[in-house]
Amino acid sequence: MSAEATNPEAHPEARPELRRRGRSRLDLRRLGRAALLGPTSRDRLPDAIGHVAEAHRAHHPDADMSILRRAYLLAESSHRGQMRKSGEPYITHPLAVTLILAELGAETTTLTASLLHDTVEDTDVTLDQVRAEFGDEVCFIVDGVTKVEKIDYGAAAEPETFRKMLVATGNDVRVMSIKLADRLHNMRTLGVMRPEKQARIAKVTRDVLIPLAERLGVQALKTELEDLVFAILHPEEYEGTRALIAAHAGESDPLPGIADSVRTVLREAGIAAEVQVRPRHFVSVHRISRTRGELRGSDFGRILILVGENADCYAVLGELHTCFTPVVSEFKDFVATPKFNLYQSLHTAVATPEGYVAEVIVRTRQMHRVAEAGVVALGNPYATATPDAAADPDEERVDPTRPGWLSRLLDWQQSAPDPDTFWTVLRAELAQDREITVFRADGGTLGLPAGASCIDAAYAQHGEAAHGCIGARVNGRLTSLSSPLSDGDTVQLLLAQDASSGPSAEWLDHARTPAARIAISRWLESHPDRAMATTTAARAPLSVVGVRGGGANAVADLPDATVRLAGCCTPVPPDAVAGFLVRGGAVTVHRIQCAAVAQMRAVGRTSVAVHWRATADCRVTLLAESFGRPHLLADLTEAIAREGVEVVSATVEPPVEGRVRHTYTLQLPDAAGLPALMRAMRDVPGVYDVSRA
């Protein structure tokens, strides 16, 4: 980190969000000279951090600035004489990082730690000195950043690098906030590096730090990092996009006129709102140019509307859709259903009479602050923690991210068998751009990536105990474990009582979360025989035939005719039945509701009257639908035997998506016992339906 320095004016056009800020861009060289040479009185802040104090007071008017003054003086004296590769005094780097965080609204503790974030690594200052001077909380954050700084960022060490980084930063998201701001300043000042080193740093930033910024909701950092990475890794496309934006700057922009019309509509409706035109950043323009082809003037920006209350967002939306033509497919409500990274806004698009389509974002001012700064805007997210939490690095802290994805990362990274697996799964996890929340049967909630299945929910709720999961109820309906879940679903997981139960290899085809995939893979590796059995090609149905069969107890009004009960519907007393004469002079007996009855009549089969004998015994075929598990056939056969019923034959089909279909032909001593038999079969764990064939 300390080595990454260069010209602060590199790629200025890639930072449109900075131009939109009211505060002018700082001259870091001037600040560096002031830090080294400028006189400072004891009763006021040093001139070099005046801009930091100004930005901090804008968000926290009552903040105590004395701690910032003391932190700056310690950092300046510790780094005195150190220079960056560009020739700037080194103190300009922690100052710039702190200013970035101050503009985002970070609280005083974070800014204090940011000023000191390189002192323990690069100077003689110790953690004990930091703790004695600034307290446990600042020391805890500085220690976390120092651990990240000591990580080797060599290409070969990349997977293990980010495993260590997650462990170092995961216990306090403020550590990651400082790391992101630090990387942003280094990316801004990357020009003095060799091209190959610039590319390596940019790739690491692209693969992990930008997705982490997205996860933390820090859009202001994420968008600028994207532009800087874009300029380094794709210079030709970057230049093409820059030319597009430059050409648009010379044309008439329709968005200010549309914004004026929106202001008029809202003013006449009595809605207090601030309407802005927000230019798109470079990567955003590049993306839409690839999807839309030739861009029009309204494609280079969006209209942002800021209001006071949540209800005002929907009032604005109603006026927009009333006074303009809405593009229905563009409407998204992230106010009622916030995104995984705390983001809330209403998104819509409206068409004007001139044929322009303008994208519109509606949010409250608080939503806007969180949208720009993410977890940084939360202040101290651990304020409710116990006072000793900062002193003990092993103390578990509440995860401020929604709905706890950071905790999940820390959990499954411990189970990843090797760095390469960790790296692959980490990138897949960070690539997820949407999360869903499902409700557990006990009233709790689970946060899962979009597209997650019941298998993912099982491992998220039960951990390794989910190996014995045999099915699930989603919104009260039985379903297979492979069924995908939707936002707001209620899921109840069904676990087998048999401790030997385990997952099949098919589960990996439906698992989306790292925790589920790693747990399933580890179980299959430790049970190779079971894994081989579950991956064997489809087998022929297993058939079990009883030692003797029973005679039919239906009588046809046709002398000497052989009577057979149809296997398609297996009629039993007292079912209403119909008989038909078939080849060989036999009479087949069907239930009246059977579809074969209409077919027999359609082909002209001779109808024969049939009645039941006085004997109560009968033969019936039942279908049992179940979730696959060991010993299921034995348990079902035992349940049938307890009812005093004889199994004539049984067929078990190969499992499909974890579900198994059993077909039983049974000889009942009394037809009246059929309902009790079916209930007994349904009570067998794993069986979710029993019906007549």
XYZ file of C-alpha atoms in Angstrom, residues 17-668:
652
model
C -18.864 11.715 -8.888
C -16.073 13.858 -7.440
C -16.892 16.668 -9.842
C -20.458 16.546 -8.646
C -19.498 17.156 -5.033
C -19.842 20.718 -3.828
C -16.349 20.661 -2.303
C -13.447 21.301 -4.661
C -10.812 18.644 -5.228
C -7.847 18.923 -2.893
C -4.266 19.558 -3.944
C -2.521 16.749 -2.095
C 0.940 18.204 -2.714
C -0.140 21.458 -1.068
C -1.529 19.525 1.885
C 1.723 17.604 2.185
C 3.768 20.789 2.341
C 1.379 22.213 4.915
C 1.695 19.071 6.966
C 5.467 19.385 7.060
C 6.011 23.123 7.145
C 2.782 24.856 8.122
C 2.668 26.366 11.647
C 0.014 24.955 13.938
C -1.269 26.540 17.116
C -2.242 24.355 20.043
C -5.865 25.489 20.153
C -6.902 24.663 16.583
C -6.707 21.865 14.053
C -3.675 21.766 11.787
C -4.336 23.405 8.412
C -3.552 20.144 6.636
C -6.661 18.411 7.980
C -8.947 21.408 7.832
C -10.718 19.896 4.840
C -11.178 16.624 6.730
C -12.688 18.482 9.679
C -14.990 20.450 7.367
C -16.227 17.268 5.676
C -16.666 15.526 9.034
C -18.668 18.384 10.571
C -20.996 18.335 7.547
C -22.175 14.872 8.663
C -21.480 15.042 12.412
C -21.818 18.663 13.601
C -21.263 17.757 17.272
C -18.219 15.545 16.728
C -15.232 16.025 19.032
C -12.384 17.145 16.775
C -9.683 16.990 19.421
C -9.111 13.261 18.875
C -8.585 13.897 15.138
C -6.038 16.591 15.965
C -4.106 14.228 18.228
C -4.255 11.413 15.666
C -3.025 13.692 12.912
C -0.115 14.988 14.991
C 0.959 11.418 15.822
C 0.660 10.309 12.178
C 2.515 13.369 10.860
C 5.373 13.051 13.312
C 5.640 9.294 12.743
C 5.686 9.513 8.939
C 7.928 12.619 8.842
C 10.701 12.099 6.318
C 8.886 9.264 4.520
C 8.011 9.892 0.871
C 5.777 8.206 -1.636
C 7.162 7.000 -4.957
C 5.784 10.112 -6.637
C 7.871 12.303 -4.338
C 4.963 13.454 -2.146
C 5.273 13.439 1.649
C 3.834 10.160 2.884
C 1.372 11.897 5.227
C -0.650 12.885 2.134
C -1.794 9.255 1.807
C -3.494 8.794 5.229
C -4.882 12.333 4.847
C -6.431 11.469 1.475
C -7.851 8.164 2.753
C -9.360 9.933 5.765
C -10.876 12.640 3.575
C -12.544 10.013 1.383
C -14.138 8.438 4.448
C -15.072 11.817 5.952
C -16.927 12.783 2.782
C -18.836 9.483 3.003
C -19.907 10.326 6.558
C -17.698 7.975 8.590
C -17.788 8.506 12.353
C -14.879 9.885 14.377
C -13.467 6.522 15.472
C -13.128 5.347 11.867
C -11.432 8.612 10.818
C -9.034 8.402 13.745
C -8.062 4.856 12.812
C -7.756 5.904 9.174
C -5.217 8.616 10.009
C -3.198 6.042 11.953
C -3.738 3.046 9.648
C -0.112 2.892 8.394
C 1.693 3.973 11.557
C 2.003 0.543 13.170
C 3.130 -1.051 9.898
C 5.536 1.621 8.626
C 6.763 3.487 11.749
C 7.921 2.847 15.304
C 4.441 3.400 16.748
C 3.114 0.287 18.519
C -0.407 -0.976 19.088
C 0.058 -0.450 22.825
C 0.764 3.228 22.187
C -2.331 3.523 20.009
C -4.440 1.805 22.677
C -3.101 4.026 25.461
C -3.649 7.209 23.453
C -6.899 6.486 21.608
C -8.589 3.541 23.292
C -9.413 -0.076 22.503
C -11.787 0.568 19.603
C -9.292 2.573 17.532
C -6.551 0.066 18.380
C -8.782 -2.813 17.264
C -9.411 -1.204 13.852
C -5.771 -0.190 13.309
C -4.686 -3.730 14.162
C -7.142 -5.148 11.605
C -5.876 -2.820 8.864
C -2.266 -3.644 9.779
C -2.954 -7.372 9.374
C -4.361 -6.685 5.915
C -1.300 -4.599 5.039
C 1.027 -7.457 5.934
C -0.670 -9.836 3.508
C 1.391 -10.758 0.464
C -0.471 -9.630 -2.644
C 1.603 -11.714 -5.026
C -0.340 -13.380 -7.832
C 0.485 -16.895 -6.617
C -0.733 -16.083 -3.125
C -3.996 -14.506 -4.243
C -6.467 -17.121 -2.901
C -4.839 -17.337 0.523
C -4.400 -13.553 0.520
C -8.112 -12.926 0.519
C -8.881 -15.700 2.952
C -6.560 -13.889 5.391
C -8.094 -10.542 4.480
C -11.598 -11.762 5.277
C -10.471 -13.157 8.612
C -8.634 -9.928 9.422
C -11.448 -7.594 8.443
C -14.587 -9.662 8.935
C -14.898 -8.913 12.645
C -15.308 -5.182 11.951
C -16.575 -3.792 8.634
C -14.844 -0.484 9.391
C -11.540 -2.223 8.694
C -12.820 -3.059 5.226
C -14.065 0.521 4.761
C -10.562 1.856 5.415
C -9.093 -0.790 3.116
C -11.447 0.259 0.291
C -10.677 3.963 0.727
C -6.974 3.125 0.856
C -7.240 1.161 -2.392
C -9.190 3.997 -4.037
C -6.468 6.522 -3.278
C -3.782 4.128 -4.481
C -5.743 3.497 -7.678
C -6.043 7.249 -8.207
C -2.276 7.527 -7.896
C -1.154 4.440 -9.797
C 0.564 6.139 -12.741
C 4.162 5.819 -11.502
C 3.885 2.021 -11.346
C 5.093 -0.239 -14.150
C 2.241 -1.234 -16.507
C 2.374 -4.887 -15.456
C 2.060 -3.951 -11.779
C -0.777 -1.563 -12.559
C -2.595 -4.418 -14.319
C -2.026 -6.831 -11.427
C -3.347 -4.385 -8.833
C -6.296 -3.502 -11.067
C -7.238 -7.178 -11.506
C -7.206 -7.792 -7.759
C -9.332 -4.683 -7.304
C -11.771 -5.848 -9.981
C -12.097 -9.431 -8.752
C -12.572 -8.903 -5.023
C -12.460 -5.322 -3.738
C -15.086 -3.927 -6.124
C -17.539 -6.772 -5.347
C -16.872 -6.246 -1.635
C -17.591 -2.527 -2.031
C -20.857 -3.497 -3.726
C -21.681 -5.883 -0.888
C -20.973 -3.198 1.688
C -23.164 -0.798 -0.295
C -20.410 1.820 -0.726
C -21.465 2.850 -4.234
C -19.379 6.044 -4.242
C -16.184 4.005 -3.864
C -17.362 1.167 -6.080
C -18.174 3.331 -9.112
C -14.891 5.238 -9.004
C -12.900 2.027 -8.561
C -14.736 0.552 -11.558
C -13.776 3.518 -13.734
C -10.146 3.436 -12.667
C -9.888 -0.316 -13.271
C -11.632 0.130 -16.623
C -9.061 2.703 -17.711
C -6.141 0.395 -16.833
C -7.403 -2.990 -18.022
C -9.382 -1.874 -21.088
C -7.676 1.304 -22.342
C -9.123 1.142 -25.873
C -12.700 0.680 -24.715
C -12.123 3.334 -22.081
C -10.958 5.810 -24.708
C -13.969 4.972 -26.871
C -16.320 5.612 -23.958
C -14.514 8.847 -23.108
C -14.962 9.967 -26.714
C -18.685 9.141 -26.509
C -19.071 11.237 -23.361
C -17.026 14.086 -24.838
C -19.169 14.088 -27.991
C -22.333 14.169 -25.876
C -20.978 17.141 -23.895
C -21.091 19.221 -27.062
C -24.695 18.325 -27.811
C -27.953 19.530 -26.355
C -28.754 17.499 -23.237
C -32.491 16.780 -22.804
C -32.197 15.701 -19.151
C -32.074 19.225 -17.593
C -35.304 20.087 -19.430
C -36.959 16.862 -18.277
C -35.790 17.605 -14.728
C -37.398 21.058 -14.918
C -40.681 19.470 -16.016
C -40.483 17.032 -13.090
C -39.862 19.918 -10.659
C -42.926 21.714 -11.980
C -45.122 18.617 -11.638
C -43.994 17.962 -8.072
C -44.299 21.622 -7.058
C -47.876 21.755 -8.347
C -48.626 18.527 -6.449
C -47.324 20.082 -3.240
C -44.488 17.564 -2.835
C -41.243 18.992 -1.447
C -38.461 17.348 -3.435
C -34.967 17.992 -4.720
C -34.479 17.023 -8.391
C -30.965 16.422 -9.756
C -29.450 15.178 -12.989
C -26.862 12.490 -12.224
C -24.366 11.756 -15.036
C -23.523 8.108 -15.502
C -19.986 7.028 -14.715
C -17.769 5.578 -17.448
C -18.443 1.889 -16.861
C -22.197 2.511 -16.763
C -22.081 4.342 -20.107
C -19.987 1.517 -21.579
C -22.468 -1.122 -20.387
C -25.561 0.549 -21.780
C -23.795 1.322 -25.057
C -23.218 -2.414 -25.483
C -26.859 -3.273 -24.740
C -28.630 -0.373 -26.474
C -26.318 0.327 -29.372
C -26.372 3.993 -30.395
C -27.005 6.191 -27.351
C -29.332 9.176 -27.182
C -28.903 12.246 -25.010
C -31.048 10.917 -22.156
C -28.932 7.762 -21.911
C -25.929 9.579 -20.453
C -27.500 10.258 -17.083
C -30.433 9.678 -14.772
C -32.773 11.902 -12.806
C -32.478 11.625 -9.019
C -35.362 12.811 -6.823
C -34.758 13.212 -3.083
C -37.659 13.512 -0.640
C -38.144 13.527 3.110
C -40.219 10.450 3.956
C -40.826 6.965 2.573
C -44.439 7.822 1.757
C -43.225 10.751 -0.362
C -41.367 8.295 -2.609
C -44.637 6.668 -3.633
C -46.364 10.056 -3.952
C -43.643 11.133 -6.399
C -43.996 7.856 -8.271
C -47.753 8.405 -8.637
C -47.255 11.906 -10.065
C -44.577 10.731 -12.490
C -46.727 7.885 -13.807
C -49.730 10.211 -14.073
C -48.081 13.121 -15.856
C -45.625 11.166 -18.008
C -45.820 7.882 -19.898
C -44.258 5.199 -17.664
C -42.082 2.406 -19.034
C -43.603 -0.369 -16.948
C -40.800 -2.883 -17.488
C -38.317 -0.490 -15.858
C -40.148 -0.202 -12.516
C -38.418 -1.723 -9.481
C -39.353 -1.232 -5.828
C -36.272 -1.465 -3.623
C -37.962 0.538 -0.854
C -40.376 -2.209 0.162
C -37.780 -4.917 -0.615
C -34.266 -3.511 0.001
C -31.307 -5.071 -1.782
C -28.834 -7.223 0.127
C -26.451 -4.273 0.582
C -28.931 -1.959 2.381
C -29.825 -0.179 -0.879
C -33.313 1.355 -1.046
C -34.850 3.350 -3.916
C -37.701 3.353 -6.389
C -36.535 2.902 -9.985
C -38.706 3.816 -12.937
C -38.454 5.288 -16.426
C -40.762 7.762 -18.165
C -41.153 8.776 -21.795
C -41.519 12.427 -22.804
C -43.620 13.807 -25.698
C -40.355 14.393 -27.591
C -39.619 10.667 -27.525
C -36.878 10.665 -24.884
C -36.871 8.004 -22.172
C -35.459 9.164 -18.855
C -34.536 6.800 -16.044
C -35.638 8.115 -12.644
C -34.504 7.170 -9.145
C -36.645 8.220 -6.169
C -35.353 7.935 -2.600
C -35.300 9.769 0.716
C -32.228 11.730 1.750
C -31.360 9.076 4.306
C -31.680 6.374 1.627
C -29.405 8.463 -0.581
C -26.768 8.666 2.116
C -26.876 4.892 2.640
C -26.889 4.273 -1.132
C -23.679 6.275 -1.513
C -21.871 5.229 1.643
C -23.403 1.853 2.598
C -22.200 0.546 5.948
C -20.026 3.671 6.344
C -23.261 5.653 6.748
C -24.269 3.485 9.719
C -21.804 5.307 11.964
C -20.514 2.797 14.489
C -22.481 -0.369 13.620
C -21.246 -2.006 16.828
C -22.373 0.740 19.210
C -24.719 -1.666 20.989
C -21.958 -4.205 21.558
C -20.464 -4.685 24.991
C -17.758 -2.196 25.949
C -15.140 -4.929 25.998
C -15.901 -6.097 22.447
C -13.117 -4.036 20.941
C -10.573 -5.299 23.435
C -11.096 -8.949 22.544
C -10.433 -9.734 18.860
C -12.215 -13.086 19.273
C -15.413 -11.527 20.569
C -18.264 -12.108 18.143
C -19.828 -8.909 16.836
C -23.211 -8.359 15.286
C -23.017 -8.431 11.489
C -24.432 -5.093 10.242
C -24.796 -6.325 6.667
C -28.190 -7.466 5.440
C -28.986 -10.277 5.910
C -25.646 -11.378 7.340
C -23.684 -12.367 4.220
C -20.412 -11.324 5.866
C -20.950 -13.783 8.716
C -21.685 -16.501 6.171
C -18.417 -15.786 4.345
C -16.480 -16.106 7.581
C -18.250 -19.376 8.401
C -17.717 -21.209 5.137
C -14.164 -19.990 4.553
C -13.164 -22.060 7.580
C -14.582 -25.171 5.878
C -13.031 -24.588 2.445
C -10.600 -27.490 1.980
C -7.927 -25.560 0.081
C -7.139 -22.009 -1.117
C -8.168 -22.693 -4.720
C -11.602 -23.917 -3.662
C -11.938 -20.917 -1.388
C -10.967 -18.535 -4.202
C -13.388 -20.104 -6.700
C -16.282 -20.114 -4.261
C -15.512 -16.595 -3.009
C -15.682 -15.139 -6.514
C -18.921 -17.011 -7.205
C -20.405 -15.733 -3.939
C -19.386 -12.141 -4.620
C -20.790 -12.371 -8.153
C -24.295 -12.870 -6.720
C -26.063 -9.559 -7.270
C -29.327 -10.352 -5.489
C -30.379 -12.050 -2.295
C -33.682 -13.387 -1.042
C -35.041 -13.732 2.465
C -37.044 -16.835 3.360
C -38.866 -17.513 6.614
C -38.229 -20.570 8.743
C -41.051 -22.563 10.299
C -39.965 -21.339 13.763
C -40.336 -17.691 12.730
C -36.673 -16.927 12.007
C -35.295 -15.845 8.648
C -32.598 -17.079 6.289
C -30.674 -14.913 3.815
C -29.872 -16.809 0.620
C -28.651 -15.898 -2.876
C -31.273 -15.653 -5.593
C -31.832 -19.083 -7.144
C -31.139 -20.946 -3.897
C -32.969 -24.224 -3.336
C -34.367 -26.023 -0.305
C -30.963 -27.740 -0.040
C -29.315 -24.366 0.567
C -31.942 -23.485 3.162
C -31.354 -26.808 4.932
C -27.606 -26.221 5.317
C -28.092 -22.556 6.222
C -30.429 -23.554 9.065
C -29.104 -26.896 10.269
C -25.451 -27.012 9.220
C -24.129 -30.561 8.855
C -27.351 -31.941 10.359
C -28.874 -31.127 6.953
C -27.195 -34.291 5.643
C -30.297 -36.083 6.955
C -32.800 -33.800 5.225
C -35.391 -35.838 3.298
C -37.759 -33.145 2.062
C -39.328 -29.775 2.657
C -42.613 -27.938 2.859
C -42.623 -24.594 1.059
C -45.568 -22.381 1.951
C -47.232 -25.454 3.434
C -46.875 -27.658 0.349
C -44.599 -30.681 0.195
C -41.836 -30.315 -2.349
C -38.495 -31.813 -3.270
C -35.209 -30.483 -1.928
C -34.210 -29.326 -5.405
C -37.101 -26.839 -5.565
C -35.900 -23.228 -5.927
C -37.036 -20.696 -3.327
C -38.460 -17.216 -3.872
C -38.224 -14.110 -1.733
C -40.723 -14.329 1.144
C -41.270 -18.111 1.009
C -41.803 -20.022 4.254
C -39.774 -23.222 4.322
C -39.993 -26.134 6.755
C -37.191 -28.698 6.462
C -37.955 -32.383 7.151
C -35.092 -34.309 8.749
C -34.765 -38.100 8.859
C -34.546 -39.850 12.208
C -31.932 -42.244 10.794
C -28.452 -40.988 11.702
C -26.963 -42.813 8.718
C -28.843 -40.676 6.191
C -26.757 -38.568 3.875
C -26.885 -36.419 0.746
C -26.648 -37.703 -2.801
C -24.340 -36.415 -5.518
C -27.429 -34.946 -7.238
C -27.664 -32.390 -4.448
C -24.601 -30.606 -5.833
C -26.581 -29.848 -9.006
C -29.083 -27.830 -6.972
C -26.920 -26.273 -4.237
C -26.026 -22.610 -4.776
C -24.436 -21.529 -1.490
C -20.782 -22.215 -0.636
C -21.723 -23.668 2.759
C -24.014 -26.279 1.182
C -21.647 -27.246 -1.629
C -18.624 -27.575 0.647
C -20.553 -29.642 3.235
C -22.042 -31.970 0.604
C -18.683 -32.476 -1.122
C -16.959 -33.272 2.172
C -19.638 -35.832 3.095
C -19.441 -37.532 -0.306
C -15.636 -37.678 -0.067
C -15.866 -39.331 3.356
C -18.507 -41.829 2.143
C -17.163 -42.962 -1.255
C -19.337 -46.090 -1.355
C -22.503 -44.097 -0.766
C -21.390 -41.457 -3.263
C -20.813 -44.127 -5.917
C -24.240 -45.615 -5.264
C -25.993 -42.302 -5.724
C -24.237 -41.558 -9.008
C -24.844 -44.967 -10.607
C -26.835 -44.821 -13.810
C -30.588 -45.332 -13.613
C -31.314 -48.830 -12.469
C -34.188 -51.099 -13.405
C -37.081 -50.868 -10.942
C -36.691 -53.087 -7.899
C -39.478 -55.641 -7.762
C -40.458 -57.783 -4.795
C -43.070 -60.490 -5.412
C -44.946 -62.276 -2.655
C -44.944 -66.055 -2.403
C -48.614 -66.402 -3.224
C -51.394 -64.351 -4.763
C -55.020 -63.926 -3.814
C -58.048 -64.605 -5.973
C -60.331 -61.883 -7.192
C -63.564 -61.464 -5.234
C -65.589 -59.932 -8.094
C -68.250 -62.036 -9.890
C -69.376 -61.388 -13.502
C -72.859 -62.189 -14.809
C -71.309 -64.415 -17.469
C -71.091 -68.181 -16.847
C -67.586 -69.683 -16.666
C -65.929 -66.321 -17.427
C -62.534 -65.560 -15.881
C -62.699 -62.323 -13.880
C -59.629 -60.072 -13.515
C -59.340 -56.858 -11.494
C -57.775 -54.146 -13.641
C -54.281 -53.140 -12.527
C -54.790 -49.545 -13.670
C -57.343 -48.738 -10.937
C -57.374 -51.833 -8.648
C -61.012 -51.749 -7.596
C -61.925 -53.027 -4.129
C -65.252 -53.417 -2.335
C -67.391 -51.389 -2.124
C -66.164 -49.448 -5.228
C -68.706 -49.000 -8.035
C -67.342 -51.093 -10.890
C -67.912 -51.934 -14.554
C -66.862 -55.097 -16.430
C -65.858 -55.526 -20.066
C -65.351 -58.659 -22.142
C -61.835 -58.853 -23.594
C -59.946 -61.341 -25.757
C -59.891 -64.899 -24.454
C -63.340 -64.584 -22.934
C -62.053 -62.882 -19.772
C -63.845 -60.017 -18.020
C -61.777 -57.119 -16.698
C -63.227 -55.089 -13.843
C -62.569 -51.337 -13.553
C -63.692 -48.667 -11.154
C -66.366 -46.484 -12.732
C -64.072 -43.423 -12.426
C -61.229 -45.146 -14.299
C -60.247 -43.517 -17.602
C -60.114 -46.988 -19.206
C -63.919 -47.299 -18.899
C -64.501 -44.562 -21.488
C -61.864 -46.116 -23.769
C -63.513 -49.563 -23.541
C -66.861 -48.114 -24.467
C -65.339 -46.082 -27.299
C -63.863 -49.175 -28.973
C -67.112 -51.117 -28.534
C -66.092 -53.585 -25.853
C -69.030 -55.677 -24.579
C -70.183 -54.501 -21.151
C -70.738 -57.192 -18.506
C -72.525 -56.690 -15.185
C -70.245 -57.292 -12.203
C -70.884 -57.534 -8.441
C -68.818 -58.227 -5.369
C -68.791 -61.520 -3.469
C -69.873 -61.527 0.161
C -66.263 -62.176 1.254
C -64.532 -59.100 2.656
C -60.951 -59.758 1.463
C -59.670 -57.870 -1.581
C -56.582 -57.004 -3.584
C -55.520 -53.379 -4.140
C -52.578 -51.497 -5.692
C -51.246 -48.436 -3.858
C -48.709 -45.813 -4.915
C -46.437 -44.351 -2.224
C -44.538 -41.129 -3.033
C -41.564 -40.433 -0.765
C -38.249 -38.676 -0.380
C -35.335 -41.052 -0.830
C -33.556 -42.282 2.298
C -31.936 -45.487 3.557
C -34.203 -48.304 4.846
C -37.355 -46.704 3.452
C -38.552 -49.893 1.720
C -38.075 -51.882 4.916
C -39.962 -49.320 6.989
C -42.875 -49.252 4.551
C -43.062 -53.046 4.395
C -43.053 -53.192 8.199
C -45.886 -50.631 8.401
C -47.938 -52.697 5.931
C -47.296 -55.897 7.873
C -48.428 -54.284 11.144
C -51.827 -53.732 9.526
C -52.123 -57.451 8.793
C -51.874 -56.941 5.036
C -50.029 -59.273 2.676
C -47.652 -57.858 0.047
C -48.333 -59.568 -3.278
C -45.718 -57.519 -5.167
C -43.747 -54.300 -4.755
C -41.908 -52.143 -7.284
C -39.495 -49.320 -6.376
C -38.498 -46.928 -9.168
C -35.026 -45.289 -9.261
C -34.846 -41.932 -7.398
C -35.548 -38.790 -9.446
C -34.419 -35.504 -7.850
C -34.400 -37.210 -4.466
C -37.949 -38.552 -4.779
C -38.887 -42.249 -4.942
C -42.092 -43.877 -6.210
C -43.231 -47.223 -4.717
C -45.986 -49.399 -6.204
C -47.490 -52.088 -3.935
C -50.070 -54.749 -4.819
C -51.592 -55.836 -1.530
C -54.029 -58.484 -0.335
C -56.276 -57.049 2.387
